[in-house]
Coordinates of C-alpha atoms and ligand atoms in Angstrom, one line a residue:
X22 CA 9.1 -223.6 115.4
X23 CA 11.1 -225.7 117.9
X24 CA 14.4 -225.2 116.2
X25 CA 13.8 -221.4 116.0
X26 CA 13.1 -221.2 119.8
X27 CA 16.2 -223.2 120.7
X28 CA 18.3 -221.1 118.4
X29 CA 16.8 -217.9 119.9
X30 CA 18.0 -219.1 123.3
X31 CA 21.4 -219.7 122.0
X32 CA 23.9 -217.4 123.7
X33 CA 25.5 -216.1 120.6
X34 CA 22.1 -215.2 119.1
X35 CA 21.2 -213.3 122.3
X36 CA 24.4 -211.3 122.1
X37 CA 23.9 -210.6 118.5
X38 CA 20.4 -209.4 119.2
X39 CA 21.7 -207.0 121.9
X40 CA 24.4 -205.8 119.6
X41 CA 21.9 -205.1 116.8
X42 CA 19.5 -203.4 119.1
X43 CA 22.3 -201.1 120.4
X44 CA 23.5 -200.3 116.9
X45 CA 20.0 -199.4 115.8
X46 CA 19.2 -197.2 118.8
X47 CA 22.6 -195.7 118.7
X48 CA 22.2 -194.9 115.1
X49 CA 18.8 -193.3 115.7
X50 CA 20.4 -191.3 118.5
X51 CA 23.1 -190.0 116.2
X52 CA 20.5 -189.0 113.6
X53 CA 18.0 -187.3 115.9
X54 CA 20.4 -186.0 118.5
X55 CA 19.3 -182.4 119.4
X56 CA 22.4 -180.7 117.8
X57 CA 21.3 -181.9 114.4
X58 CA 17.6 -181.1 114.6
X59 CA 17.2 -177.8 116.6
X60 CA 17.6 -174.6 114.7
X61 CA 20.7 -172.6 115.8
X62 CA 19.7 -169.8 118.3
X63 CA 20.0 -166.2 117.3
X64 CA 22.8 -164.1 118.8
X65 CA 20.2 -162.3 121.0
X66 CA 19.0 -165.7 122.3
X67 CA 22.6 -166.8 123.0
X68 CA 23.4 -163.5 124.9
X69 CA 20.2 -163.9 126.9
X70 CA 21.2 -167.5 127.8
X71 CA 24.7 -166.3 128.6
X72 CA 23.3 -163.6 131.0
X73 CA 21.2 -166.3 132.8
X74 CA 24.3 -168.6 133.2
X75 CA 26.3 -165.6 134.3
X76 CA 23.7 -164.6 137.0
X77 CA 24.0 -168.2 138.4
X78 CA 27.7 -168.8 138.3
X79 CA 29.5 -165.5 138.1
X80 CA 27.4 -162.6 139.4
X81 CA 28.2 -163.4 143.1
X82 CA 31.7 -162.1 142.5
X83 CA 31.5 -160.0 139.3
X84 CA 28.1 -158.4 139.9
X85 CA 24.8 -158.9 138.1
X86 CA 26.0 -156.8 135.2
X87 CA 29.6 -157.8 135.2
X88 CA 30.6 -154.5 136.9
X89 CA 32.8 -156.3 139.4
X90 CA 32.4 -156.4 143.2
X91 CA 35.2 -154.9 145.2
X92 CA 34.0 -156.9 148.3
X93 CA 34.9 -160.1 146.4
X94 CA 38.1 -158.6 144.9
X95 CA 36.6 -159.5 141.5
X96 CA 37.3 -157.1 138.6
X97 CA 34.8 -155.6 136.2
X98 CA 34.4 -157.6 133.1
X99 CA 33.3 -154.7 131.0
X100 CA 35.6 -154.7 128.0
X101 CA 37.6 -157.8 128.9
X102 CA 36.2 -159.4 125.7
X103 CA 35.0 -162.9 124.8
X104 CA 38.6 -164.2 124.6
X105 CA 39.1 -163.5 128.4
X106 CA 36.0 -165.5 129.3
X107 CA 36.8 -168.3 126.9
X108 CA 40.3 -168.5 128.3
X109 CA 39.3 -168.3 132.0
X110 CA 36.5 -170.8 131.7
X111 CA 38.1 -173.4 129.3
X112 CA 41.2 -173.6 131.5
X113 CA 39.0 -174.1 134.6
X114 CA 40.1 -170.8 136.3
X115 CA 36.5 -169.4 136.4
X116 CA 34.1 -169.7 138.2
X117 CA 36.6 -169.2 141.0
X118 CA 36.1 -171.0 144.3
X119 CA 38.2 -168.8 146.5
X120 CA 39.1 -165.3 145.4
X121 CA 42.0 -165.0 147.8
X122 CA 44.3 -167.4 146.0
X123 CA 45.3 -167.6 142.3
X124 CA 42.7 -169.6 140.5
X125 CA 44.0 -173.1 139.9
X126 CA 43.5 -174.6 136.4
X127 CA 40.9 -177.3 137.1
X128 CA 38.6 -179.2 134.8
X129 CA 35.8 -176.9 133.7
X130 CA 32.2 -178.1 134.3
X131 CA 30.7 -176.1 131.4
X132 CA 29.8 -177.2 127.9
X133 CA 31.4 -175.4 125.0
X134 CA 28.0 -173.9 124.2
X135 CA 27.6 -172.5 127.7
X136 CA 31.1 -171.0 127.6
X137 CA 30.3 -169.5 124.2
X138 CA 27.1 -168.0 125.5
X139 CA 28.7 -166.4 128.5
X140 CA 31.6 -165.2 126.3
X141 CA 29.1 -163.5 124.0
X142 CA 27.2 -162.0 126.9
X143 CA 30.4 -160.5 128.4
X144 CA 31.5 -159.3 124.9
X145 CA 28.2 -157.5 124.7
X146 CA 29.1 -155.4 127.8
X147 CA 32.0 -153.7 126.1
X148 CA 34.6 -154.1 123.3
X149 CA 37.5 -156.5 124.0
X150 CA 39.5 -159.2 122.3
X151 CA 37.4 -161.7 120.4
X152 CA 37.9 -165.5 120.5
X153 CA 40.6 -166.0 117.9
X154 CA 40.0 -168.1 114.7
X155 CA 42.4 -171.1 114.0
X156 CA 44.2 -169.1 111.3
X157 CA 45.3 -166.7 114.1
X158 CA 47.0 -169.4 116.1
X159 CA 47.5 -172.5 114.0
X160 CA 51.3 -172.8 113.8
X161 CA 51.5 -175.3 110.9
X162 CA 53.5 -174.6 107.8
X163 CA 56.0 -172.1 109.3
X164 CA 59.5 -172.2 108.0
X165 CA 62.4 -173.0 110.4
X166 CA 63.5 -169.3 110.1
X167 CA 60.1 -168.2 111.3
X168 CA 60.2 -170.7 114.2
X169 CA 63.6 -169.3 115.2
X170 CA 62.2 -165.8 115.3
X171 CA 59.4 -167.2 117.5
X172 CA 62.1 -168.6 119.9
X173 CA 63.7 -165.1 120.1
X174 CA 60.4 -163.5 120.8
X175 CA 59.6 -166.1 123.5
X176 CA 62.9 -165.6 125.2
X177 CA 62.5 -161.8 125.1
X178 CA 58.9 -161.5 126.2
X179 CA 57.9 -164.6 128.2
X180 CA 60.9 -166.5 129.6
X181 CA 61.4 -164.1 132.5
X182 CA 58.3 -165.6 134.1
X183 CA 57.7 -168.9 132.2
X184 CA 61.3 -170.0 131.9
X185 CA 63.3 -170.5 128.7
X186 CA 61.5 -173.6 127.6
X187 CA 58.1 -172.6 129.0
X188 CA 58.6 -174.9 132.0
X189 CA 57.1 -172.4 134.3
X190 CA 58.4 -170.5 137.4
X191 CA 57.6 -168.9 140.7
X192 CA 56.9 -165.1 140.9
X193 CA 58.1 -163.0 143.8
X194 CA 54.7 -162.5 145.3
X195 CA 54.0 -166.2 145.9
X196 CA 52.1 -166.5 142.5
X197 CA 53.3 -168.8 139.8
X198 CA 53.7 -168.6 136.0
X199 CA 52.4 -172.1 135.0
X200 CA 54.4 -174.4 132.7
X201 CA 53.2 -174.1 129.1
X202 CA 53.7 -177.7 128.3
X203 CA 50.0 -178.5 128.1
X204 CA 48.9 -175.1 126.8
X205 CA 46.9 -175.3 123.6
X206 CA 47.8 -172.9 120.8
X207 CA 44.4 -171.1 121.4
X208 CA 45.3 -170.8 125.2
X209 CA 48.6 -169.1 124.3
X210 CA 46.9 -166.7 121.9
X211 CA 44.1 -165.8 124.3
X212 CA 46.5 -165.5 127.3
X213 CA 48.7 -163.0 125.4
X214 CA 45.7 -160.9 124.3
X215 CA 44.0 -160.9 127.7
X216 CA 46.8 -161.0 130.3
X217 CA 45.4 -163.3 133.0
X218 CA 46.3 -162.5 136.6
X219 CA 49.8 -161.2 136.9
X220 CA 50.6 -161.7 133.2
X221 CA 50.8 -158.5 131.1
X222 CA 48.7 -158.0 128.0
X223 CA 50.6 -158.5 124.7
X224 CA 48.4 -156.6 122.2
X225 CA 48.2 -157.2 118.5
X226 CA 50.1 -153.9 117.9
X227 CA 53.1 -155.2 120.0
X228 CA 53.1 -158.8 118.8
X229 CA 51.0 -159.4 115.7
X230 CA 49.3 -162.8 115.0
X231 CA 52.0 -164.0 112.7
X232 CA 54.6 -163.7 115.5
X233 CA 52.2 -165.3 118.0
X234 CA 52.0 -168.3 115.6
X235 CA 55.8 -168.4 115.4
X236 CA 56.1 -168.5 119.2
X237 CA 53.5 -171.3 119.3
X238 CA 55.5 -173.2 116.7
X239 CA 58.6 -172.7 118.8
X240 CA 56.9 -174.0 122.0
X241 CA 55.6 -177.0 120.0
X242 CA 59.1 -177.8 118.8
X243 CA 60.5 -177.6 122.3
X244 CA 57.7 -179.7 123.7
X245 CA 57.5 -182.2 120.9
X246 CA 56.9 -185.5 122.5
X247 CA 54.4 -188.3 121.8
X248 CA 51.2 -187.4 123.7
X249 CA 50.2 -190.0 126.2
X250 CA 46.7 -191.3 127.0
X251 CA 43.7 -192.7 125.1
X252 CA 41.8 -190.3 123.0
X253 CA 39.0 -190.6 120.5
X254 CA 40.6 -187.6 118.7
X255 CA 39.0 -186.8 115.3
X256 CA 35.9 -189.0 115.7
X257 CA 33.8 -186.0 116.7
X258 CA 31.0 -185.7 119.3
X259 CA 28.3 -187.7 117.6
X260 CA 30.5 -190.7 117.1
X261 CA 31.9 -190.4 120.6
X262 CA 28.4 -190.3 122.0
X263 CA 27.5 -193.2 119.8
X264 CA 30.4 -195.4 121.0
X265 CA 29.8 -194.4 124.6
X266 CA 26.2 -195.6 124.1
X267 CA 27.1 -198.9 122.5
X268 CA 30.0 -199.7 124.9
X269 CA 28.4 -198.3 128.0
X270 CA 24.9 -199.7 127.7
X271 CA 26.2 -202.8 126.1
X272 CA 28.4 -203.5 129.1
X273 CA 25.4 -202.9 131.4
X274 CA 23.2 -205.3 129.4
X275 CA 25.9 -208.0 129.4
X276 CA 26.3 -207.5 133.2
X277 CA 22.5 -207.8 133.7
X278 CA 22.4 -211.0 131.6
X279 CA 25.3 -212.5 133.7
X280 CA 23.5 -211.6 137.0
X281 CA 20.2 -213.2 135.9
X282 CA 22.0 -216.3 134.7
X283 CA 23.8 -216.6 138.0
X284 CA 20.5 -216.1 139.9
X285 CA 18.8 -218.7 137.7
X286 CA 21.5 -221.2 138.4
X287 CA 21.0 -220.9 142.2
Ligands
LIG328 C1 34.5 -166.5 143.9 C2 34.5 -165.3 143.1 C3 34.5 -165.5 141.6 C4 33.5 -166.2 140.8 C5 32.4 -167.0 141.3 C6 33.9 -165.9 139.4 N1 35.0 -165.1 139.4 FE1 35.9 -164.4 137.7 N2 37.4 -163.5 138.8 C7 37.4 -163.5 140.2 C8 38.6 -162.8 140.6 C9 39.1 -162.6 142.1 C10 39.3 -162.5 139.4 C11 40.7 -161.9 139.3 C12 41.7 -163.0 139.2 C13 43.1 -162.7 138.9 O1 43.4 -161.5 138.7 O2 43.9 -163.6 138.8 C14 38.5 -162.9 138.3 C15 38.9 -162.8 137.0 C16 38.1 -163.1 135.9 C17 38.4 -162.8 134.5 C18 39.6 -162.1 134.0 C19 39.3 -160.7 133.8 C20 40.4 -160.0 133.1 O3 40.7 -158.8 133.4 O4 41.1 -160.6 132.2 C21 37.3 -163.3 133.8 C22 37.1 -163.2 132.3 C23 36.4 -163.9 134.7 N3 36.8 -163.7 136.0 C24 35.2 -164.5 134.3 C25 34.3 -165.1 135.2 C26 33.2 -165.9 134.8 C27 32.7 -166.0 133.3 C28 32.6 -166.5 135.9 C29 31.5 -167.4 135.9 C30 31.5 -168.6 135.1 C31 33.5 -166.1 137.0 N4 34.5 -165.3 136.6 C32 33.2 -166.4 138.3 C33 36.5 -164.0 141.0 C34 35.4 -164.8 140.7
LIG329 C1 55.2 -161.1 134.4 C2 55.2 -162.5 134.2 C3 54.7 -163.1 132.9 C4 55.1 -162.9 131.6 C5 56.1 -161.9 131.2 C6 54.3 -163.8 130.8 N1 53.5 -164.5 131.6 FE1 52.2 -165.9 130.9 N2 51.4 -166.2 132.8 C7 51.9 -165.5 133.9 C8 51.1 -165.9 135.0 C9 51.2 -165.4 136.5 C10 50.1 -166.8 134.5 C11 48.9 -167.5 135.3 C12 47.8 -166.5 135.4 C13 46.6 -167.0 136.2 O1 46.6 -168.2 136.5 O2 45.8 -166.2 136.6 C14 50.4 -167.0 133.1 C15 49.6 -167.8 132.3 C16 49.9 -168.0 131.0 C17 49.3 -169.0 130.1 C18 48.1 -169.9 130.6 C19 48.7 -171.3 130.9 C20 47.8 -172.3 131.5 O3 48.2 -173.2 132.1 O4 46.6 -172.1 131.3 C21 49.9 -168.9 128.9 C22 49.5 -169.8 127.7 C23 50.9 -167.9 129.0 N3 50.9 -167.4 130.2 C24 51.7 -167.6 127.9 C25 52.6 -166.5 128.0 C26 53.4 -166.1 126.8 C27 53.3 -166.7 125.4 C28 54.1 -165.0 127.2 C29 55.0 -164.1 126.4 C30 54.4 -163.5 125.3 C31 53.8 -164.8 128.6 N4 52.9 -165.8 129.0 C32 54.4 -163.9 129.4 C33 53.0 -164.7 134.0 C34 53.7 -164.2 132.9

């Protein structure tokens, strides 16, 4: 009995206990987290949810039914398609703070589910480009000849505004064509199909998906550099949540233990 108590008070044992408790609760979280247990909503439910979100965040400029409000200088969204909403929201352009200046790309505060719901709602207002599948923009596996064609297409269609290597440039009216260094393949596909701001639309009939992929491969080649920064890449949302839980709460618990010990010493 005595030896058990003293061992329980041993620092390492306490740390071990905390670690085990966190792993267990984190594991339970990963198993019962809502994404895993709630049935997927129907398309009708998703559209209804999108309409609600739209009313709160977008209707003040685009109107309650996406018809656009001239007083806000905001265009109708009927027929812009899911791709336009996905592009504008993921890149942080919408919801816009000030309609008088070009929307800056800022971090977007919406979850992927919310963006998908609003996209589906806007798509329900009228036909427009859909959010592309990876096989429409994934540039892997192209031959050097195809990439060279992509380079030609980029120089012909895009470099007037975005510069030869996609490094961006100023437009005559004070607007800017942003650098494409950080643009994801899906951003490039969606921007071409939806024509944000001053950019023209490049429709499928003019530049089919296979050429879009070649252009993306060309830009990848031009911008090939090791990416900086810490990323949990590939681990997926559940394991990221799991590690955030273990590391975050673990840190707090260790801090609390340190504080109490300090107080006790006084
Ligand atoms: C403060 C006003 C304002 C708010 C709020 C706002 N927008 Fe916009 N939106 C604009 C303006 C102005 C434009 C035109 C911008 C341009 O041409 O560069 C625009 C453009 C767009 C476009 C591009 C349309 C096209 O023709 O391709 C989409 C899509 C869009 N908004 C979606 C949204 C969504 C979704 C929300 C809510 C999450 C939202 N906006 C909130 C003002 C606003
Ligand atoms: C007439 C000038 C013009 C041309 C030509 C043009 N763009 Fe753009 N592009 C723009 C402007 C302006 C924006 C920013 C729009 C905004 O923020 O509302 C933009 C935005 C983009 C973005 C979004 C980048 C980001 O940071 O989110 C991509 C990707 C893009 N363009 C790719 C292309 C590609 C690929 C081509 C050629 C097929 C092309 N553009 C042709 C003017 C142009």
